Short mmCIF file of C-alpha atoms in Angstrom, two decimals:
data_model
loop_
_atom_site.label_atom_id
_atom_site.label_comp_id
_atom_site.label_asym_id
_atom_site.label_seq_id
_atom_site.Cartn_x
_atom_site.Cartn_y
_atom_site.Cartn_z
CA UNK K 1 0.00 0.00 0.00
CA UNK K 2 1.09 3.55 -0.70
CA UNK K 3 0.94 5.83 2.32
CA UNK K 4 -2.63 6.91 3.09
CA UNK K 5 -3.27 9.16 6.07
CA UNK K 6 -6.79 7.81 6.64
CA UNK K 7 -5.60 4.21 6.55
CA UNK K 8 -2.83 5.06 9.00
CA UNK K 9 -5.06 6.84 11.48
CA UNK K 10 -7.61 3.99 11.28
CA UNK K 11 -4.93 1.71 12.76
CA UNK K 12 -3.44 4.28 15.14
CA UNK K 13 -6.81 5.11 16.67
CA UNK K 14 -7.60 1.44 17.31
CA UNK K 15 -4.38 0.42 19.09
CA UNK K 16 -5.34 1.63 22.59
CA UNK K 17 -8.63 -0.32 22.42
CA UNK K 18 -6.86 -3.43 21.18
CA UNK K 19 -4.34 -3.29 24.02
CA UNK K 20 -7.08 -2.73 26.59
CA UNK K 21 -9.13 -5.65 25.29
CA UNK K 22 -6.01 -7.78 25.39
CA UNK K 23 -4.18 -6.86 28.61
CA UNK K 24 -6.67 -5.34 31.06
CA UNK K 25 -7.27 -7.74 33.94
CA UNK K 26 -5.08 -10.45 32.46
CA UNK K 27 -3.22 -12.57 35.06
CA UNK K 28 0.07 -10.94 35.96
CA UNK K 29 2.37 -13.58 34.42
CA UNK K 30 1.10 -12.79 30.93
CA UNK K 31 1.78 -9.10 31.50
CA UNK K 32 5.25 -9.20 33.00
CA UNK K 33 6.96 -12.20 31.43
CA UNK K 34 9.38 -11.40 28.62
CA UNK K 35 11.16 -13.63 26.12
CA UNK K 36 14.27 -13.70 28.31
CA UNK K 37 17.04 -11.31 29.43
CA UNK K 38 17.14 -8.10 27.42
CA UNK K 39 13.67 -8.61 25.92
CA UNK K 40 10.45 -6.79 26.75
CA UNK K 41 7.26 -7.91 28.45
CA UNK K 42 3.85 -6.61 27.30
CA UNK K 43 4.09 -4.24 30.31
CA UNK K 44 7.40 -2.84 29.00
CA UNK K 45 5.94 -2.45 25.51
CA UNK K 46 3.01 -0.34 26.72
CA UNK K 47 5.46 1.93 28.56
CA UNK K 48 7.54 2.21 25.41
CA UNK K 49 4.46 3.17 23.37
CA UNK K 50 3.69 5.90 25.93
CA UNK K 51 7.18 7.32 25.58
CA UNK K 52 6.74 7.35 21.80
CA UNK K 53 3.56 9.39 22.15
CA UNK K 54 5.36 11.89 24.36
CA UNK K 55 8.62 12.30 22.48
CA UNK K 56 8.60 10.67 19.07
CA UNK K 57 5.81 10.90 16.50
CA UNK K 58 4.03 14.22 16.90
CA UNK K 59 7.04 16.08 18.34
CA UNK K 60 9.08 14.97 15.32
CA UNK K 61 6.27 15.89 12.92
CA UNK K 62 6.35 19.39 14.43
CA UNK K 63 10.11 19.61 13.97
CA UNK K 64 9.74 18.69 10.29
CA UNK K 65 6.96 21.26 9.78
CA UNK K 66 8.70 24.03 11.71
CA UNK K 67 12.39 23.45 11.02
CA UNK K 68 12.69 21.03 8.10
CA UNK K 69 16.19 19.58 7.97
CA UNK K 70 17.67 22.54 9.87
CA UNK K 71 17.09 20.85 13.23
CA UNK K 72 17.73 17.11 13.72
CA UNK K 73 15.31 15.07 15.84
CA UNK K 74 16.20 14.33 19.45
CA UNK K 75 17.45 10.73 19.73
CA UNK K 76 14.69 8.45 21.07
CA UNK K 77 15.21 6.86 24.50
CA UNK K 78 14.46 3.15 24.09
CA UNK K 79 14.77 2.52 27.82
CA UNK K 80 12.65 5.37 29.21
CA UNK K 81 9.83 2.99 30.15
CA UNK K 82 11.95 1.23 32.77
CA UNK K 83 12.08 4.51 34.68
CA UNK K 84 8.71 6.04 33.77
CA UNK K 85 6.50 2.98 34.33
CA UNK K 86 7.83 2.30 37.81
CA UNK K 87 5.11 1.61 40.37
CA UNK K 88 2.29 1.80 37.83
CA UNK K 89 -0.22 -0.96 37.11
CA UNK K 90 -0.67 -1.99 33.50
CA UNK K 91 -4.19 -0.54 33.69
CA UNK K 92 -2.68 2.87 34.53
CA UNK K 93 -0.34 2.59 31.56
CA UNK K 94 -3.16 1.58 29.21
CA UNK K 95 -5.18 4.60 30.27
CA UNK K 96 -2.21 6.93 29.93
CA UNK K 97 -1.45 5.55 26.48
CA UNK K 98 -5.06 5.91 25.33
CA UNK K 99 -5.22 9.55 26.49
CA UNK K 100 -1.93 10.48 24.83
CA UNK K 101 -2.81 8.72 21.59
CA UNK K 102 -6.19 10.46 21.41
CA UNK K 103 -4.52 13.81 22.04
CA UNK K 104 -1.88 13.19 19.39
CA UNK K 105 -4.44 12.13 16.79
CA UNK K 106 -6.43 15.27 17.55
CA UNK K 107 -3.25 17.29 16.98
CA UNK K 108 -2.64 15.44 13.73
CA UNK K 109 -6.15 16.31 12.50
CA UNK K 110 -5.63 19.95 13.44
CA UNK K 111 -2.39 20.05 11.45
CA UNK K 112 -4.61 19.35 8.41
CA UNK K 113 -1.66 18.08 6.39
CA UNK K 114 -1.61 18.62 2.63
CA UNK K 115 0.10 16.30 0.15
CA UNK K 116 2.90 18.89 -0.02
CA UNK K 117 3.28 18.77 3.79
CA UNK K 118 3.59 14.99 3.69
CA UNK K 119 6.55 15.31 1.32
CA UNK K 120 8.40 17.66 3.68
CA UNK K 121 11.70 16.40 5.02
CA UNK K 122 13.46 16.33 8.37
CA UNK K 123 16.76 15.06 9.70
CA UNK K 124 16.93 11.84 11.70
CA UNK K 125 20.09 11.64 13.88
CA UNK K 126 21.06 8.25 12.39
CA UNK K 127 18.95 7.71 9.28
CA UNK K 128 19.49 11.14 7.73
CA UNK K 129 16.78 12.66 5.52
CA UNK K 130 13.28 11.35 6.16
CA UNK K 131 9.85 12.51 4.95
CA UNK K 132 6.83 13.36 7.05
CA UNK K 133 4.79 10.66 5.29
CA UNK K 134 7.48 8.12 6.21
CA UNK K 135 7.37 9.21 9.85
CA UNK K 136 3.58 8.73 9.95
CA UNK K 137 3.77 5.35 8.19
CA UNK K 138 6.42 4.31 10.72
CA UNK K 139 4.16 5.37 13.61
CA UNK K 140 1.60 2.89 12.23
CA UNK K 141 4.02 0.07 11.45
CA UNK K 142 5.61 0.56 14.88
CA UNK K 143 2.27 -0.12 16.62
CA UNK K 144 1.86 -3.29 14.59
CA UNK K 145 5.46 -4.33 15.17
CA UNK K 146 4.82 -4.19 18.92
CA UNK K 147 1.55 -6.10 18.55
CA UNK K 148 3.62 -8.84 16.93
CA UNK K 149 5.99 -8.65 19.89
CA UNK K 150 3.23 -8.85 22.52
CA UNK K 151 1.54 -11.81 20.84
CA UNK K 152 4.85 -13.60 20.28
CA UNK K 153 6.00 -13.01 23.86
CA UNK K 154 2.73 -14.36 25.24
CA UNK K 155 2.67 -17.32 22.83
CA UNK K 156 6.15 -18.34 23.92
CA UNK K 157 4.97 -18.65 27.52
CA UNK K 158 2.99 -21.66 26.17
CA UNK K 159 6.02 -23.10 24.38
CA UNK K 160 6.53 -26.02 26.73
CA UNK K 161 2.86 -26.64 27.49
CA UNK K 162 1.76 -27.34 23.91
CA UNK K 163 3.77 -30.58 23.70
CA UNK K 164 3.99 -32.09 20.21
CA UNK K 165 1.90 -29.25 18.68
CA UNK K 166 4.99 -27.06 18.90
CA UNK K 167 5.85 -28.34 15.41
CA UNK K 168 2.73 -26.67 14.00
CA UNK K 169 3.00 -23.22 15.61
CA UNK K 170 5.36 -21.00 13.64
CA UNK K 171 5.66 -18.50 16.49
CA UNK K 172 7.33 -21.18 18.61
CA UNK K 173 9.80 -22.23 15.92
CA UNK K 174 12.33 -19.43 15.82
CA UNK K 175 13.74 -17.05 18.34
CA UNK K 176 12.72 -13.87 16.55
CA UNK K 177 14.63 -10.68 17.12
CA UNK K 178 14.16 -9.60 20.70
CA UNK K 179 12.86 -6.11 20.37
CA UNK K 180 11.51 -3.67 17.92
CA UNK K 181 12.74 -0.16 17.81
CA UNK K 182 12.12 2.83 15.70
CA UNK K 183 13.95 5.68 17.30
CA UNK Z 1 4.83 -21.19 32.35
CA UNK Z 2 3.34 -24.57 33.20
CA UNK Z 3 -0.13 -25.13 31.83
CA UNK Z 4 -2.75 -23.31 33.91
CA UNK Z 5 -6.40 -23.54 32.88
CA UNK Z 6 -7.28 -20.12 34.31
CA UNK Z 7 -4.37 -18.44 32.54
CA UNK Z 8 -5.39 -20.12 29.30
CA UNK Z 9 -9.06 -19.12 29.51
CA UNK Z 10 -8.05 -15.54 30.41
CA UNK Z 11 -6.44 -15.29 26.97
CA UNK Z 12 -9.06 -17.32 25.10
CA UNK Z 13 -11.92 -15.22 26.43
CA UNK Z 14 -10.22 -11.97 25.37
CA UNK Z 15 -9.41 -12.86 21.76
CA UNK Z 16 -12.84 -12.00 20.27
CA UNK Z 17 -12.74 -8.55 21.89
CA UNK Z 18 -9.19 -7.94 20.70
CA UNK Z 19 -10.11 -8.83 17.12
CA UNK Z 20 -13.22 -6.64 17.23
CA UNK Z 21 -11.27 -3.66 18.56
CA UNK Z 22 -8.69 -4.23 15.86
CA UNK Z 23 -10.63 -5.10 12.71
CA UNK Z 24 -14.19 -3.75 13.03
CA UNK Z 25 -14.69 -0.84 10.66
CA UNK Z 26 -11.08 -0.87 9.46
CA UNK Z 27 -10.61 0.16 5.80
CA UNK Z 28 -10.98 -2.86 3.56
CA UNK Z 29 -7.33 -3.01 2.38
CA UNK Z 30 -6.11 -3.77 5.90
CA UNK Z 31 -8.65 -6.60 6.17
CA UNK Z 32 -8.17 -8.36 2.85
CA UNK Z 33 -4.50 -7.89 1.96
CA UNK Z 34 -2.27 -10.89 2.66
CA UNK Z 35 1.51 -11.28 2.60
CA UNK Z 36 1.38 -12.61 -0.95
CA UNK Z 37 0.20 -15.72 -2.79
CA UNK Z 38 -0.62 -18.62 -0.48
CA UNK Z 39 -0.69 -16.44 2.66
CA UNK Z 40 -3.69 -15.33 4.67
CA UNK Z 41 -5.29 -11.94 5.18
CA UNK Z 42 -6.77 -10.95 8.56
CA UNK Z 43 -10.15 -11.83 7.00
CA UNK Z 44 -8.93 -15.36 6.22
CA UNK Z 45 -7.53 -15.72 9.75
CA UNK Z 46 -10.86 -14.89 11.40
CA UNK Z 47 -12.56 -17.50 9.19
CA UNK Z 48 -9.90 -20.02 10.20
CA UNK Z 49 -10.45 -19.28 13.89
CA UNK Z 50 -14.19 -19.87 13.40
CA UNK Z 51 -13.52 -23.25 11.83
CA UNK Z 52 -11.29 -24.13 14.80
CA UNK Z 53 -14.13 -23.32 17.21
CA UNK Z 54 -16.47 -25.57 15.23
CA UNK Z 55 -14.25 -28.58 14.59
CA UNK Z 56 -11.00 -28.46 16.54
CA UNK Z 57 -10.61 -27.57 20.20
CA UNK Z 58 -13.77 -28.56 22.06
CA UNK Z 59 -14.72 -31.39 19.66
CA UNK Z 60 -11.25 -32.86 20.17
CA UNK Z 61 -11.44 -32.39 23.94
CA UNK Z 62 -14.66 -34.41 23.88
CA UNK Z 63 -13.03 -37.17 21.85
CA UNK Z 64 -10.22 -37.39 24.42
CA UNK Z 65 -12.68 -37.50 27.32
CA UNK Z 66 -15.06 -39.97 25.68
CA UNK Z 67 -12.77 -42.22 23.63
CA UNK Z 68 -9.18 -41.60 24.78
CA UNK Z 69 -6.77 -42.96 22.19
CA UNK Z 70 -9.33 -45.39 20.78
CA UNK Z 71 -10.60 -42.83 18.27
CA UNK Z 72 -8.19 -40.53 16.41
CA UNK Z 73 -9.16 -36.88 15.84
CA UNK Z 74 -10.65 -35.87 12.51
CA UNK Z 75 -7.95 -34.12 10.43
CA UNK Z 76 -8.40 -30.32 10.55
CA UNK Z 77 -9.34 -28.54 7.32
CA UNK Z 78 -6.94 -25.60 6.97
CA UNK Z 79 -8.79 -24.26 3.95
CA UNK Z 80 -12.39 -24.41 5.18
CA UNK Z 81 -12.54 -20.62 5.60
CA UNK Z 82 -12.22 -20.01 1.88
CA UNK Z 83 -15.54 -21.80 1.43
CA UNK Z 84 -17.31 -20.90 4.68
CA UNK Z 85 -16.53 -17.18 4.77
CA UNK Z 86 -17.77 -16.53 1.25
CA UNK Z 87 -20.04 -13.49 0.98
CA UNK Z 88 -19.67 -12.52 4.65
CA UNK Z 89 -18.38 -9.20 5.94
CA UNK Z 90 -15.56 -9.28 8.46
CA UNK Z 91 -18.03 -7.91 11.02
CA UNK Z 92 -20.24 -11.00 10.47
CA UNK Z 93 -17.23 -13.24 11.01
CA UNK Z 94 -16.17 -11.41 14.16
CA UNK Z 95 -19.64 -11.83 15.63
CA UNK Z 96 -19.78 -15.50 14.65
CA UNK Z 97 -16.36 -16.10 16.20
CA UNK Z 98 -17.29 -14.31 19.44
CA UNK Z 99 -20.49 -16.35 19.81
CA UNK Z 100 -18.74 -19.67 19.14
CA UNK Z 101 -15.85 -18.86 21.47
CA UNK Z 102 -18.23 -17.89 24.29
CA UNK Z 103 -20.18 -21.10 23.79
CA UNK Z 104 -17.02 -23.22 23.79
CA UNK Z 105 -15.67 -21.58 26.94
CA UNK Z 106 -19.03 -22.20 28.63
CA UNK Z 107 -18.73 -25.86 27.59
CA UNK Z 108 -15.19 -25.97 28.96
CA UNK Z 109 -16.37 -24.65 32.32
CA UNK Z 110 -19.17 -27.22 32.43
CA UNK Z 111 -16.67 -30.02 31.78
CA UNK Z 112 -15.15 -28.98 35.14
CA UNK Z 113 -11.85 -30.66 34.28
CA UNK Z 114 -9.78 -32.22 37.08
CA UNK Z 115 -5.99 -32.49 37.04
CA UNK Z 116 -6.47 -36.16 36.14
CA UNK Z 117 -8.68 -35.17 33.18
CA UNK Z 118 -5.99 -32.79 31.91
CA UNK Z 119 -3.52 -35.67 31.78
CA UNK Z 120 -5.84 -37.81 29.63
CA UNK Z 121 -4.56 -38.69 26.19
CA UNK Z 122 -5.95 -38.80 22.68
CA UNK Z 123 -4.68 -39.70 19.25
CA UNK Z 124 -3.76 -36.97 16.75
CA UNK Z 125 -3.76 -38.27 13.13
CA UNK Z 126 -0.20 -37.01 12.55
CA UNK Z 127 1.32 -36.18 15.94
CA UNK Z 128 0.25 -39.38 17.72
CA UNK Z 129 -0.40 -39.30 21.47
CA UNK Z 130 -1.34 -35.90 22.86
CA UNK Z 131 -2.68 -34.82 26.25
CA UNK Z 132 -5.80 -32.79 26.96
CA UNK Z 133 -3.71 -30.12 28.70
CA UNK Z 134 -1.54 -29.86 25.57
CA UNK Z 135 -4.63 -29.43 23.41
CA UNK Z 136 -5.88 -26.58 25.61
CA UNK Z 137 -2.46 -24.90 25.72
CA UNK Z 138 -2.35 -25.15 21.93
CA UNK Z 139 -5.78 -23.53 21.64
CA UNK Z 140 -4.29 -20.56 23.52
CA UNK Z 141 -0.97 -20.44 21.66
CA UNK Z 142 -2.85 -20.79 18.37
CA UNK Z 143 -4.85 -17.61 19.08
CA UNK Z 144 -1.62 -15.75 19.82
CA UNK Z 145 0.13 -17.22 16.79
CA UNK Z 146 -2.61 -15.79 14.60
CA UNK Z 147 -2.42 -12.42 16.37
CA UNK Z 148 1.24 -12.38 15.35
CA UNK Z 149 0.16 -13.18 11.81
CA UNK Z 150 -2.49 -10.44 11.66
CA UNK Z 151 -0.13 -7.78 13.04
CA UNK Z 152 2.72 -8.90 10.78
CA UNK Z 153 0.50 -8.99 7.68
CA UNK Z 154 -0.79 -5.49 8.40
CA UNK Z 155 2.67 -4.13 9.24
CA UNK Z 156 4.02 -5.39 5.94
CA UNK Z 157 1.47 -3.30 4.06
CA UNK Z 158 3.52 -0.34 5.36
CA UNK Z 159 6.82 -1.88 4.26
CA UNK Z 160 7.42 0.50 1.40
CA UNK Z 161 5.90 3.58 3.01
CA UNK Z 162 8.22 3.72 6.04
CA UNK Z 163 11.27 4.58 3.92
CA UNK Z 164 14.59 4.42 5.80
CA UNK Z 165 12.87 3.38 9.06
CA UNK Z 166 12.52 -0.11 7.60
CA UNK Z 167 15.93 -0.85 9.13
CA UNK Z 168 14.48 -0.37 12.63
CA UNK Z 169 11.31 -2.44 12.36
CA UNK Z 170 12.04 -6.11 12.91
CA UNK Z 171 8.70 -7.19 11.46
CA UNK Z 172 9.77 -5.78 8.08
CA UNK Z 173 13.17 -7.49 8.09
CA UNK Z 174 12.42 -11.11 7.38
CA UNK Z 175 9.81 -12.91 5.39
CA UNK Z 176 8.52 -15.00 8.30
CA UNK Z 177 6.75 -18.24 7.64
CA UNK Z 178 3.59 -17.55 5.74
CA UNK Z 179 0.96 -19.23 7.80
CA UNK Z 180 0.34 -20.76 11.12
CA UNK Z 181 -1.39 -24.03 11.47
CA UNK Z 182 -2.25 -26.34 14.28
CA UNK Z 183 -4.46 -28.99 12.81
#
């Protein structure tokens, strides 16, 4: 698919509801187990998504619109959630994420981006020149990437329990890459 | 995690709500695009989950409880959804899946399985001897496996649009295995 702002926001607006339906009230083991040292639990992922809402997508869109390539993006902190989520229940994080996402999508609508705006460029500290439409597509793909991670992490908790069916479940076959980042 | 019936049903009972929050009202391209020839769209996956509710998990649990290894399971039809879903909207499928899942979980509760029941064995046409607890763990892992597939399939629609960020999104790095089966 080519980039389509409506298609992107259709996914972005649904993610908080998906995560709520999935994680709210779930027994704690599902929420806090990761795939092993250095990998993230569903709890960690929600915290990471919150940090993205605060510092990544809309703040970077504003930098592109206001400064173009004259001002590089701030590097993204991939570990912020380990500090920021401390002491919070997953339900608190889900609520915080939903509020921030709604606010950011409202901002996006207000920006009322034209096709010419979407072609505008900014400067990523590592990737170099990027376009606004690529940033917004990445926001969407990043949500989905972390949905993959949550489902995979949870599925792997069942790895031993499924017995011989392990051979039929592709998610249990390979150790996929541990994380997903898009700083 | 060891197999835990409450942990399993916590996931199984949430899946219909997750899929509704994710797919209901989503633009058609997200619903019907697959990862290429021979792979499944989110629409196909929901149809496949419906067929599992009808013919796989609870029917096989009953065979284990009533016949043990004396009667092998019916082979699972991995392509039934291409016939059964014809002419239905994804919203119809989501409703059908939710109703069947609720019914099957009610049946599971009524079975009131003991630890001894969970150790009972049946005969899979290809895998040979399997235990009831393995069947129920697989039901759970199978849901999650297909969540991975839906998220991955959708993410890959953004593959081109993300530009240089492709390098940071693990889901866009590898062509994972196309499907997920657990017949």
